[in-house]
């Protein structure tokens, strides 16, 4: 049954196609959703044909990016339809709409199993495909033996077996124990003798997954892979249907060579010889042809062969053959081949002795750095970074610097980071290094991350050649004073220009630098002195204690004159450790080519010109951030300045530059958590806590208790540093349902959540990132009184590289803003790590946006009259934002904006349903009146049928409007915020149209 | 699969993303790919993933892969899908895919499972699809 049989569906698709704009499309879709919803309400009257039609419509709507939050049951129910067309639709749509944790899916497990063990092979295929795409752990436990049987069965046809192979792969990923069966490896090896190429292709993917985890068990498969490759590449012994432009299944060839790359070596001489013969044939026999498809396919095989040769560390002769090929590739016109040539050359760097031959292509690679295609430029940058050593560092770094001024903004941070690392590692002499860093600051100051600042400080202070000194950037003037453009004043100028845009943690370092520049300027420069003193003066009343202390101290020191040089000179050395920049680079990208370059970087010997001494820290501190140590060096003067440390909010407000701090934090990206390893976002903890403090201070009144209750959660007593900012991760997860909750070098805790009315089902993914087990794993739930939480058993040990899933059931009993905390601990080696993590089971998760038409809204609004069901409050200190942004913010918390209800365009009206056991589904109505003349204040009115809900929701929304997760602690809000009483009287002038309207509405 | 106005015509995920995440991801990668010209390569790096894409008249085929894939093999796999659709529809175009979304899905499902290639013979791919037409 095809779609042309479904007229209604064709009409709908035509309508969508004819929509002139997004708004029309939305209207058409809303209409259709309403229609489908209505039809499903009376399910009994629906024929299977109709059901099928509606389910396709749902899929279509979902594909266009609209939420389809109903009808899942109907899609799943089609799976048990007796006829093929309905059943097929059921299976396909279910695997598109649902995920593995969906309750409905579990309901279908028996039907699915019956199809798998049944005799109808088309049904078997459908069921295997769906389980292969979305089957979860429970499927793995109940279906694995059946699927294995199908895969190995001699009576089963290939069309079923090929699907069984990939289905088993899915189940294996959900539960690795499914192949912990005696003799499984031998059966796997037998499977590779398969003649059918479909089954062989699928089985090879299964093998790749198995050997990538544990190649030891599958040695017997190695000769079989070589045989398969021989069969394809040499004998071309395959059916015509499987050749692609004359090439025997390029995909199977590639997959087979991929599997071979997971075995560390090939010991058997015969197998090795056979393989090398095949590889040699591929390397020599691949010609450039006119037909694009044939060319691509043959080069796909060629590149895979190159990778395998590199992996096997072949004889030198074959290696130079490979480099020669790659050298040819990076210079061709075809951009795809150029890109892959650069990428594979970067991998080649890992091969012993290859570096020297690669260096011959340096000029060509530098040309690629200016390629019009950003994909190619990135590859060239990685390659240059990887191939840099003492002999070519000067050339390469200077090229990078030159390129920096014209590079795309998206590449500048990475470029400057890489240039800084290379300069540090391979500098032939100190003045060159300093010169490079100064150029970096000059050309890309805005793109330089804090890590570079810290590292420069750390590096220069560590250096033996600089014993005179603790004057960090001040030192530069000493070395460079004779060059044009490098007078102390000019250096001060360059640095000071950056001050308004650097983060709070960097300001103290700049202040130190100023002090040092000043002390080092002989003869003294009066103008410079008064300029710098004025800056110290300004920061003496800064709200940040560290900055304030520095400013006060330096000011005092400067007054005392040159005798105090000694105090500054007593700088302790930093212990040598892995450069935090390299660590950062490791996190910033997980690209394999990139990582190989970094690994190589780490192995290479640095130049001798700038050896960082390895000396234990004098004071025993181990913080990698130098700030703490710098301040320790200043202990003597602290006593005298203690009385200056009280903060003066009034004057801190005048400090305009401070309010703009920290624009370089990567913006909270919607997908960042899911798709990427997170870049380090500065040390967590300190800033976060002060932010919470700031919030609770702002709120005052009854909220202060709640505000401070969550503060200790961020407390870190561990030596293991988390990766990324815990608080930011939490805030991100409050808005979305999956992502990373916590990460450190050993573990990553991911979370996936589903919310249905007052129930929530969360799954914690505990992933061990190491090759050693994590032990004494403990997870303790500390639920607030309004949540019932049940965490399934957490295993005591997480095996190496394994991921454990722990479901957590949540029931919301009543409205509250309190937050649940997970007390999590584990042991790795001698490290005992304990973290307390807030869980994103927050109030807005129990909201369901619902549109309310005007004819229902107004009667509801009127019927809920006055406190405690309807509360009104004037909120001040609101983060100023345009109205659409505020609407988006509310939407993201599942409050549905109802446009058109309020005639005043400055107002927002929203509605939502709140679910809890005590309130059941309860409608909440919200109205926000903004003042276009003053965006920092607004009036909010909230109504619902439950007084606690009204209050809690009001406070919740208020928190969102006042605070921002990434806001600097010194937000420009009026510091002594008037504590807004729970029910403040409206203070809007009587001639305000909004006030008049409010009268009408209430 | 998107047209040159950036409208999605077929989407299949092998890793679960929420609707918002899908919307954002599709928006980002479509913007990136549509801005590129013929002289640029078919690979775009996006976060930790790589997009391998190919353009046919008004349609763009985009495949997101991790770093363990052979890019050119994926590029030709796209072409294999197009040839398979061609064999079935005869000169396949955007409208064929729009109005026969179910068939496009069936074909894809016969070719890819759980993100792995399951079949590359056009005849074998199309057999179940044709079976469906007969019923």
Short mmCIF file of C-alpha atoms in Angstrom, two decimals, chain A residues 1-4 10 13-14 17 25 56 59-60 62-67 84-85 88 92 95-99 122 128-129 132-133 162-163 166-167 169-170 173 198 201-202 205 241-242 244-245 249 251 254-255 258 262 292-293 296-297 299-301 303-304 335-337 339-340 343 347 372-376 378-379 589-592 669-672 674-677 736-738 752, chain B residues 1 7-26 28 32 36-50 54 56 66-80 83 87 94-95 97-103 105-106 109-125 128-129 131-135:
data_model
loop_
_atom_site.label_atom_id
_atom_site.label_comp_id
_atom_site.label_asym_id
_atom_site.label_seq_id
_atom_site.Cartn_x
_atom_site.Cartn_y
_atom_site.Cartn_z
CA UNK A 1 0.00 0.00 0.00
CA UNK A 2 1.64 3.21 -1.06
CA UNK A 3 0.97 6.72 -0.06
CA UNK A 4 -0.80 7.66 -3.23
CA UNK A 10 -1.20 13.86 -0.24
CA UNK A 13 1.66 17.46 1.98
CA UNK A 14 0.60 19.68 -0.93
CA UNK A 17 4.36 22.71 0.24
CA UNK A 25 2.95 26.31 7.82
CA UNK A 56 2.30 8.95 8.72
CA UNK A 59 5.84 11.42 11.29
CA UNK A 60 5.71 14.05 8.59
CA UNK A 62 7.62 15.55 13.44
CA UNK A 63 10.16 15.57 10.62
CA UNK A 64 9.36 19.21 9.93
CA UNK A 65 10.40 19.98 13.50
CA UNK A 66 7.07 20.22 15.30
CA UNK A 67 6.37 18.50 18.55
CA UNK A 84 2.16 -6.31 6.63
CA UNK A 85 1.48 -2.71 5.50
CA UNK A 88 5.50 -1.99 8.74
CA UNK A 92 9.07 2.41 11.16
CA UNK A 95 11.51 3.77 15.66
CA UNK A 96 11.44 7.38 14.47
CA UNK A 97 9.24 8.85 17.19
CA UNK A 98 10.22 6.98 20.34
CA UNK A 99 13.49 6.42 22.11
CA UNK A 122 9.25 -10.18 6.50
CA UNK A 128 14.93 -6.92 13.96
CA UNK A 129 15.30 -3.55 12.27
CA UNK A 132 18.44 -2.70 15.94
CA UNK A 133 17.59 0.98 15.79
CA UNK A 162 22.01 -9.56 7.87
CA UNK A 163 19.51 -7.72 10.03
CA UNK A 166 23.21 -5.48 13.24
CA UNK A 167 20.44 -6.07 15.74
CA UNK A 169 25.36 -5.16 17.53
CA UNK A 170 22.80 -2.84 19.08
CA UNK A 173 26.16 -1.97 22.92
CA UNK A 198 24.86 -8.50 2.75
CA UNK A 201 28.86 -6.55 5.42
CA UNK A 202 26.66 -6.51 8.53
CA UNK A 205 30.29 -4.05 11.39
CA UNK A 241 25.24 -6.62 -7.94
CA UNK A 242 27.90 -5.87 -5.35
CA UNK A 244 30.13 -0.39 -7.64
CA UNK A 245 31.51 1.26 -10.75
CA UNK A 249 31.97 -3.50 -2.69
CA UNK A 251 32.17 -0.40 1.66
CA UNK A 254 36.78 -0.33 3.92
CA UNK A 255 35.03 -2.01 6.84
CA UNK A 258 38.92 -0.95 9.63
CA UNK A 262 42.00 -2.88 15.84
CA UNK A 292 33.70 10.96 -10.11
CA UNK A 293 31.96 8.05 -8.45
CA UNK A 296 35.77 8.44 -5.02
CA UNK A 297 35.11 4.77 -4.43
CA UNK A 299 40.13 6.46 -3.24
CA UNK A 300 37.93 5.49 -0.31
CA UNK A 301 39.62 2.09 -0.46
CA UNK A 303 42.78 5.96 2.02
CA UNK A 304 41.69 3.07 4.19
CA UNK A 335 39.23 19.52 -2.74
CA UNK A 336 38.05 16.23 -1.20
CA UNK A 337 41.34 14.52 -1.92
CA UNK A 339 41.30 17.51 2.58
CA UNK A 340 41.82 13.80 3.13
CA UNK A 343 43.99 14.62 7.45
CA UNK A 347 47.78 10.66 11.29
CA UNK A 372 39.38 29.24 0.45
CA UNK A 373 37.76 26.28 2.22
CA UNK A 374 37.64 26.42 6.02
CA UNK A 375 37.51 22.62 6.30
CA UNK A 376 40.87 22.42 4.53
CA UNK A 378 41.52 23.53 9.75
CA UNK A 379 43.23 20.34 8.61
CA UNK A 589 38.57 18.77 20.19
CA UNK A 590 38.23 15.04 20.13
CA UNK A 591 39.12 14.62 16.53
CA UNK A 592 41.28 11.55 16.15
CA UNK A 669 25.22 26.12 23.34
CA UNK A 670 22.17 23.98 23.00
CA UNK A 671 24.00 20.97 21.77
CA UNK A 672 27.39 21.52 23.27
CA UNK A 674 25.54 16.36 23.88
CA UNK A 675 27.84 16.45 20.99
CA UNK A 676 31.11 17.69 22.25
CA UNK A 677 33.63 17.15 24.89
CA UNK A 736 16.67 20.41 28.17
CA UNK A 737 16.27 16.76 28.90
CA UNK A 738 19.58 15.23 28.09
CA UNK A 752 18.44 11.63 30.04
CA UNK B 1 17.87 15.42 3.17
CA UNK B 7 13.45 22.56 4.29
CA UNK B 8 13.86 19.05 5.62
CA UNK B 9 12.57 16.40 3.24
CA UNK B 10 13.74 13.27 5.00
CA UNK B 11 15.40 12.85 8.36
CA UNK B 12 16.62 9.75 10.09
CA UNK B 13 18.58 9.71 13.34
CA UNK B 14 20.43 6.81 14.83
CA UNK B 15 21.04 8.54 18.11
CA UNK B 16 18.18 9.96 20.11
CA UNK B 17 17.95 13.73 20.17
CA UNK B 18 15.08 15.74 21.51
CA UNK B 19 13.06 17.75 19.07
CA UNK B 20 14.68 21.02 20.11
CA UNK B 21 18.10 19.52 19.70
CA UNK B 22 17.23 18.21 16.28
CA UNK B 23 15.85 21.54 15.19
CA UNK B 24 18.93 23.38 16.35
CA UNK B 25 21.31 20.83 14.87
CA UNK B 26 19.56 20.76 11.52
CA UNK B 28 23.21 24.80 12.15
CA UNK B 32 26.90 25.68 7.12
CA UNK B 36 29.46 26.31 0.55
CA UNK B 37 30.28 26.28 -3.14
CA UNK B 38 31.27 23.66 -5.69
CA UNK B 39 34.98 24.35 -5.29
CA UNK B 40 34.92 23.42 -1.64
CA UNK B 41 35.25 19.90 -0.32
CA UNK B 42 32.30 17.73 0.70
CA UNK B 43 33.25 17.57 4.36
CA UNK B 44 32.32 20.01 7.07
CA UNK B 45 33.48 19.70 10.62
CA UNK B 46 30.78 20.42 13.14
CA UNK B 47 31.56 20.08 16.81
CA UNK B 48 32.88 16.57 17.18
CA UNK B 49 31.16 15.33 14.13
CA UNK B 50 31.78 15.53 10.49
CA UNK B 54 26.43 15.94 -1.59
CA UNK B 56 21.88 16.89 -6.44
CA UNK B 66 31.89 10.38 13.85
CA UNK B 67 35.59 10.39 13.28
CA UNK B 68 35.74 6.66 12.67
CA UNK B 69 34.22 6.74 9.22
CA UNK B 70 35.77 6.74 5.81
CA UNK B 71 34.51 9.99 4.33
CA UNK B 72 34.69 9.02 0.67
CA UNK B 73 32.90 5.74 1.34
CA UNK B 74 30.04 7.70 2.90
CA UNK B 75 30.03 10.13 0.00
CA UNK B 76 29.56 7.26 -2.43
CA UNK B 77 27.00 5.62 -0.17
CA UNK B 78 24.90 8.76 -0.65
CA UNK B 79 25.20 8.25 -4.36
CA UNK B 80 24.19 4.61 -4.01
CA UNK B 83 20.85 5.57 -7.66
CA UNK B 87 15.96 2.90 -10.15
CA UNK B 94 12.27 16.22 -4.58
CA UNK B 95 8.56 15.68 -5.14
CA UNK B 97 10.53 11.93 -1.91
CA UNK B 98 7.96 14.32 -0.47
CA UNK B 99 4.97 12.38 -1.67
CA UNK B 100 6.48 8.96 -1.11
CA UNK B 101 8.12 9.59 2.20
CA UNK B 102 7.22 6.08 3.31
CA UNK B 103 9.11 4.49 0.42
CA UNK B 105 12.08 5.56 4.57
CA UNK B 106 11.77 1.89 3.59
CA UNK B 109 15.91 1.24 6.30
CA UNK B 110 16.94 -1.53 3.95
CA UNK B 111 20.31 0.16 3.50
CA UNK B 112 21.18 1.42 6.98
CA UNK B 113 20.45 0.01 10.40
CA UNK B 114 21.61 1.54 13.64
CA UNK B 115 24.01 3.70 11.65
CA UNK B 116 25.71 0.75 9.92
CA UNK B 117 25.48 -0.30 6.30
CA UNK B 118 23.32 -3.38 5.94
CA UNK B 119 22.97 -3.82 2.19
CA UNK B 120 24.55 -2.35 -0.93
CA UNK B 121 22.92 -4.35 -3.70
CA UNK B 122 20.20 -2.28 -5.32
CA UNK B 123 18.17 -5.36 -6.23
CA UNK B 124 18.20 -6.65 -2.67
CA UNK B 125 17.32 -3.22 -1.29
CA UNK B 128 10.95 -5.60 0.09
CA UNK B 129 9.84 -2.21 -1.20
CA UNK B 131 6.78 -6.51 -2.14
CA UNK B 132 4.92 -3.80 -0.33
CA UNK B 133 3.52 -2.41 -3.56
CA UNK B 134 2.07 -5.77 -4.50
CA UNK B 135 0.18 -6.25 -1.24
#
